[in-house]
Amino acid sequence: TTVGVYEYWVDFDSAAVILSNDVYIVAHSSADSVILAQSDMTYSSLSNGDDGFALVYGSEPPSPVNPDSGGYVILDWIGDWNGDPGSGWDVASVSSATANHTLIRKCSVSQGDTNWILSAGTSPVNSQWIVLANNNWSDIGQHTTSPCIIVYGCTDTIACDYDSSAT
């Protein structure tokens, strides 16, 4: 409603943890049973694709305010708070991809991005997201559609246990 300001604040469940290389799924409480079985948290007011969501660090202010006011910092985005985008945001050259599609963050992305425009990208190559068809949950809870392969090991070139194939 107000450009640059959130409308609703949602806290993670008190015991929520997102492990390194893990997937954290927030599902609508009436989602398909396949999604609910994999979900880490449910929330009954999830978007129809045209509401921006931010992952933030900090405390909920007494009333909705712009992040520049202090109290919290944005760590990552899906969409933004810059007004209604219409039916959804374009992602990886897919029109309104945040509505009626499945978005998967590429496994090569190792931290949040505070610039939604760069994160969404303009093509499948420069986007941080893979856009799948609506109701395609074949990758739920894992990263198999992305070409990343994690090889555990030491990446310190001067260490005695250095592994050149480790990622």
mmCIF file of N, CA, C and O in Angstrom, residues 2-3 5 23 26 70 73 83 90 93 97 103 112 114 116-117 125 131 133 144 146-147 153-154 158 162:
data_model
loop_
_atom_site.group_PDB
_atom_site.id
_atom_site.type_symbol
_atom_site.label_atom_id
_atom_site.label_comp_id
_atom_site.label_asym_id
_atom_site.label_seq_id
_atom_site.Cartn_x
_atom_site.Cartn_y
_atom_site.Cartn_z
ATOM 1 N N THR A 2 1.901 1.284 0.845
ATOM 2 C CA THR A 2 2.835 2.406 0.884
ATOM 3 C C THR A 2 4.146 1.953 0.259
ATOM 4 O O THR A 2 4.777 1.007 0.757
ATOM 5 N N VAL A 3 4.560 2.601 -0.817
ATOM 6 C CA VAL A 3 5.783 2.203 -1.519
ATOM 7 C C VAL A 3 6.969 2.206 -0.556
ATOM 8 O O VAL A 3 7.176 3.162 0.192
ATOM 9 N N VAL A 5 7.394 0.186 2.020
ATOM 10 C CA VAL A 5 7.057 -0.247 3.374
ATOM 11 C C VAL A 5 6.264 -1.552 3.315
ATOM 12 O O VAL A 5 5.351 -1.694 2.495
ATOM 13 N N VAL A 23 17.198 -26.319 2.227
ATOM 14 C CA VAL A 23 16.033 -25.679 1.629
ATOM 15 C C VAL A 23 15.030 -25.455 2.751
ATOM 16 O O VAL A 23 14.787 -26.368 3.548
ATOM 17 N N VAL A 26 8.264 -22.437 3.106
ATOM 18 C CA VAL A 26 7.110 -21.830 3.762
ATOM 19 C C VAL A 26 5.928 -22.093 2.840
ATOM 20 O O VAL A 26 5.947 -21.715 1.671
ATOM 21 N N GLY A 70 15.513 2.026 10.375
ATOM 22 C CA GLY A 70 16.237 1.246 11.371
ATOM 23 C C GLY A 70 15.355 0.163 11.975
ATOM 24 O O GLY A 70 14.164 0.076 11.721
ATOM 25 N N VAL A 73 16.964 -5.091 8.870
ATOM 26 C CA VAL A 73 17.752 -5.022 7.638
ATOM 27 C C VAL A 73 17.229 -6.078 6.682
ATOM 28 O O VAL A 73 16.994 -7.227 7.080
ATOM 29 N N GLY A 83 5.299 -1.130 -4.859
ATOM 30 C CA GLY A 83 3.986 -1.000 -5.470
ATOM 31 C C GLY A 83 3.568 -2.276 -6.186
ATOM 32 O O GLY A 83 4.349 -3.209 -6.362
ATOM 33 N N ASP A 90 8.281 -10.356 -13.418
ATOM 34 C CA ASP A 90 8.978 -11.149 -14.421
ATOM 35 C C ASP A 90 10.262 -11.696 -13.798
ATOM 36 O O ASP A 90 10.951 -10.994 -13.044
ATOM 37 N N SER A 93 13.137 -13.844 -17.742
ATOM 38 C CA SER A 93 12.411 -13.585 -18.999
ATOM 39 C C SER A 93 11.034 -14.235 -19.063
ATOM 40 O O SER A 93 10.393 -14.229 -20.102
ATOM 41 N N ALA A 97 6.290 -14.372 -13.551
ATOM 42 C CA ALA A 97 6.770 -15.675 -13.062
ATOM 43 C C ALA A 97 6.491 -15.906 -11.582
ATOM 44 O O ALA A 97 6.449 -17.054 -11.144
ATOM 45 N N LEU A 103 9.173 -21.285 -8.394
ATOM 46 C CA LEU A 103 10.496 -20.667 -8.443
ATOM 47 C C LEU A 103 11.444 -21.444 -7.552
ATOM 48 O O LEU A 103 11.112 -21.755 -6.404
ATOM 49 N N GLY A 112 21.678 -14.182 0.262
ATOM 50 C CA GLY A 112 20.567 -13.377 -0.220
ATOM 51 C C GLY A 112 21.034 -12.226 -1.101
ATOM 52 O O GLY A 112 22.212 -11.886 -1.132
ATOM 53 N N THR A 114 19.854 -8.259 -2.015
ATOM 54 C CA THR A 114 18.959 -7.163 -1.641
ATOM 55 C C THR A 114 18.500 -6.351 -2.847
ATOM 56 O O THR A 114 17.805 -5.367 -2.695
ATOM 57 N N TRP A 116 16.232 -6.986 -5.922
ATOM 58 C CA TRP A 116 15.328 -7.918 -6.585
ATOM 59 C C TRP A 116 15.501 -7.890 -8.099
ATOM 60 O O TRP A 116 15.443 -8.932 -8.754
ATOM 61 N N ILE A 117 15.726 -6.742 -8.686
ATOM 62 C CA ILE A 117 15.851 -6.645 -10.145
ATOM 63 C C ILE A 117 17.022 -7.494 -10.634
ATOM 64 O O ILE A 117 16.904 -8.235 -11.606
ATOM 65 N N VAL A 125 19.947 -17.182 -17.900
ATOM 66 C CA VAL A 125 21.380 -17.188 -17.599
ATOM 67 C C VAL A 125 21.719 -16.238 -16.459
ATOM 68 O O VAL A 125 22.451 -16.590 -15.537
ATOM 69 N N VAL A 131 12.692 -20.986 -13.212
ATOM 70 C CA VAL A 131 11.241 -20.873 -13.256
ATOM 71 C C VAL A 131 10.674 -22.155 -13.872
ATOM 72 O O VAL A 131 10.986 -22.494 -15.004
ATOM 73 N N ALA A 133 7.048 -24.679 -14.410
ATOM 74 C CA ALA A 133 5.607 -24.543 -14.647
ATOM 75 C C ALA A 133 4.836 -24.582 -13.329
ATOM 76 O O ALA A 133 5.337 -25.068 -12.310
ATOM 77 N N THR A 144 17.867 -30.413 -7.443
ATOM 78 C CA THR A 144 18.294 -31.356 -8.476
ATOM 79 C C THR A 144 18.175 -30.765 -9.868
ATOM 80 O O THR A 144 18.822 -31.243 -10.783
ATOM 81 N N SER A 146 19.116 -27.808 -10.731
ATOM 82 C CA SER A 146 20.243 -26.923 -10.967
ATOM 83 C C SER A 146 21.496 -27.770 -11.170
ATOM 84 O O SER A 146 21.634 -28.822 -10.556
ATOM 85 N N PRO A 147 22.419 -27.318 -11.998
ATOM 86 C CA PRO A 147 23.585 -28.147 -12.300
ATOM 87 C C PRO A 147 24.669 -28.141 -11.226
ATOM 88 O O PRO A 147 25.748 -28.628 -11.453
ATOM 89 N N GLY A 153 35.174 -30.731 1.096
ATOM 90 C CA GLY A 153 36.599 -30.900 1.292
ATOM 91 C C GLY A 153 37.259 -29.571 1.584
ATOM 92 O O GLY A 153 36.617 -28.520 1.577
ATOM 93 N N CYS A 154 38.525 -29.607 1.822
ATOM 94 C CA CYS A 154 39.303 -28.420 2.175
ATOM 95 C C CYS A 154 39.638 -27.616 0.918
ATOM 96 O O CYS A 154 40.157 -28.153 -0.067
ATOM 97 N N ILE A 158 47.020 -24.027 0.925
ATOM 98 C CA ILE A 158 48.262 -24.290 1.666
ATOM 99 C C ILE A 158 48.083 -25.325 2.779
ATOM 100 O O ILE A 158 49.039 -25.672 3.446
ATOM 101 N N TYR A 162 44.373 -30.177 1.465
ATOM 102 C CA TYR A 162 43.742 -29.457 0.363
ATOM 103 C C TYR A 162 43.194 -30.428 -0.673
ATOM 104 O O TYR A 162 43.825 -31.419 -1.023
#
